[in-house]
Amino acid sequence: MTTASAPVPGRPARVRAPAQDVAGLGITRAVGFLAPALLLIGAFLVFPAIWTIYIGITNYRLTGVEAVSPSIVGLSNYTKALNDALFHNALWLTVLFVLGSAIIGQNILGFALAWTMRRARPAVRRTVEGFVLLAWILPSTVVAYLWIAFFDRDTGTLNSILGTQGTAWLIDYPMVCLILFNTWRGTAFSMMLYSSALQAVPPSQLESARMVGASGWQTLRDVVFPHIRGHVLTNTLLISLWTANDFSPFLLTKGGPNHESETVPVYIYNVALQGGELGYSSAISFLLLIANLLVALLYLRLLRRRS
Amino acid sequence: MRPAYVDPAYIVRRIGFYVLICAITLFFAVPMLWIASAPFDKSPGLGVHWPDWTLDNVRKTLDHPYALHSMVNSLLICITTAVAVTAFAALASYALSRVRIPGRDALLYGLLLLSSVVTGTAAMVPIFVMMFQLGLIDSRFGVALVMTGGLLPAAIFILKDFVDAVPKSYEESARVFGASTLQILRDVVLPVARPGLATIMVWAFVNSWGNFLVPFLLIRSIDKQPGAVLLQTFTDEGGSANLSVIPVFSLLFSIPVVVLYLLVNSRYGFRFHGGIKS
């Protein structure tokens, strides 16, 4: 339900543990212990996921406050998606958003921070990491508003720094703004993941790279990268998944102007609750679910291989 | 050979290093200046400037009919969510850790998969329709239920790691002294797993505190909105944003999350428990 529900990255998924029922719980009571959690998960996660499939093949509409009883229209919502220029636009913008803010922005900035902070003085390290972490823990609506203020046309900080008075960044360059915003907000995760990954690189290998006169870049490529390849993949998959599902573009731009920043989650919302087309938006939701599933399966495979 | 500190290349590299660090720090710090200055400024705007100090905005915010009320809504929703997530995840993870339930590994794998696949955005339409048909639109309890369902899979997974780490010998000795199953749970397992429980509770609280989408979808009336949604309402309604309330409100709304984070960080150390916040 949130973007933060990925379990324990950087550590292998523990799937087997010695089950020793010392307390004498027994199967029946154990099932009873599991029941409340499974019921809630079933009702609010599994059932909605399955129901998306059904709503997606109907013409379910929301008119006013009353829902008209839907009828099944087969795959026509999916053929509609194939020919929907706005959906193609949303897909492309989502790819851009993921590529720019997660795969490039958070990844590279996070790694750079982890790499440089390794040998920084503790005071410097605490300050820098403090700001990065603060950006990460602030509530997303507050962060969105910080950036609205930052980009403002009349009194925004960005305009006073750059001396570009009167530039409405969120209207003129909405995707650039969103990418900056999401890079700022999400870098902490990559930084922490890479910090712990870098501890696995044997110092002796770094030392010998220095002895043979390897440049910084060569050291990174030939010594460091082979050790952290798994972490890079894990991190990239996770942050891409979160970014592709991120709803906060809505908070900054609502998808505008003229659909220029309407990523898939925002498009789903606009089609469903602004346009009332629940059936069509469910079809798109289902496509997003399938995409999520593929990325998550890749991620789990990776975890298994490492453990 | 010259010592390293007079080597020009070394000096250039050090300067480059500090310039880079300063640039990165500024990138992260500058957008935050607004929330540090605007709440206490006589003429708060969207921009950052040295404030003309005043506490008027704080008073206006406290007097605002919905500002504090929305914090109460947030508290109601998030405490319900955090307690439910912790309680149900604790029961489930203990059962999964100690009893060999058939299909347990598949169940765990399924949970792990679910927690990353079914996101709020991918499931917003069916959740909206479902709550609509259940008559749970505009219900704070409904919001807490949806959030609990969404957070549980990851919570069970994280908590199981903690429960697995509780030494079974403790339970054995309690057993030897004739403790019943429930006594063992209450007096042995729960106290030992307390750091895990605290972490999960804080994690669930912080996640639901920051969650915008679920209450935004499900809550209609302004007096039931939690803070995350009210902030959006402030900026949206009536054409112009209420600039004396928004900065103070943003600050107040951020404080619980930051305090909880610092608390967890100082007591248990910050680790990768799925990330306390996305």
Tab-separated table of C-alpha atoms in Angstrom, chain A residues 97 142-162 164-185 248-249 251-253 261, chain B residues 27 30-34 45-48:
chain	number	residue	atom	x	y	z
A	97	PHE	CA	10.451	9.570	-14.478
A	142	VAL	CA	5.165	18.301	3.151
A	143	VAL	CA	7.993	17.496	0.763
A	144	ALA	CA	5.734	18.205	-2.194
A	145	TYR	CA	4.865	21.564	-0.718
A	146	LEU	CA	8.538	22.362	-0.034
A	147	TRP	CA	9.213	21.883	-3.714
A	148	ILE	CA	6.166	23.843	-4.817
A	149	ALA	CA	7.589	26.708	-2.758
A	150	PHE	CA	11.060	26.095	-4.172
A	151	PHE	CA	9.861	26.249	-7.794
A	152	ASP	CA	7.406	29.120	-7.336
A	153	ARG	CA	7.205	31.677	-10.136
A	154	ASP	CA	7.212	34.823	-8.036
A	155	THR	CA	9.078	34.188	-4.801
A	156	GLY	CA	10.562	30.730	-5.324
A	157	THR	CA	14.079	30.052	-4.075
A	158	LEU	CA	15.190	28.540	-7.364
A	159	ASN	CA	14.419	31.731	-9.247
A	160	SER	CA	16.303	33.845	-6.731
A	161	ILE	CA	19.325	31.538	-6.880
A	162	LEU	CA	19.424	31.432	-10.660
A	164	THR	CA	15.489	33.744	-13.481
A	165	GLN	CA	12.688	35.842	-12.037
A	166	GLY	CA	9.279	34.910	-13.368
A	167	THR	CA	10.016	31.379	-14.559
A	168	ALA	CA	7.158	29.061	-13.621
A	169	TRP	CA	9.239	25.892	-13.383
A	170	LEU	CA	6.347	23.567	-12.586
A	171	ILE	CA	4.489	24.733	-15.682
A	172	ASP	CA	7.364	25.194	-18.106
A	173	TYR	CA	9.475	22.168	-17.155
A	174	PRO	CA	7.198	19.863	-15.129
A	175	MET	CA	9.104	16.625	-15.732
A	176	VAL	CA	12.445	18.201	-14.832
A	177	CYS	CA	10.880	19.404	-11.575
A	178	LEU	CA	9.428	15.978	-10.796
A	179	ILE	CA	12.735	14.263	-11.465
A	180	LEU	CA	14.617	16.688	-9.205
A	181	PHE	CA	11.954	16.301	-6.518
A	182	ASN	CA	12.022	12.512	-6.545
A	183	THR	CA	15.809	12.345	-6.671
A	184	TRP	CA	15.955	14.604	-3.619
A	185	ARG	CA	13.375	12.611	-1.750
A	248	SER	CA	3.316	12.251	-5.505
A	249	PRO	CA	3.578	13.742	-9.030
A	251	LEU	CA	0.751	16.576	-5.425
A	252	LEU	CA	3.088	18.785	-7.428
A	253	THR	CA	1.385	19.156	-10.795
A	261	SER	CA	3.527	15.334	-16.263
B	27	PHE	CA	20.964	20.547	-2.917
B	30	VAL	CA	18.156	24.575	0.435
B	31	PRO	CA	14.601	23.321	-0.227
B	32	MET	CA	14.273	22.834	3.540
B	33	LEU	CA	15.064	26.464	4.340
B	34	TRP	CA	11.484	27.424	3.622
B	45	GLY	CA	5.466	33.626	1.241
B	46	LEU	CA	6.638	30.734	-0.820
B	47	GLY	CA	10.123	32.142	-0.993
B	48	VAL	CA	12.988	31.956	1.466
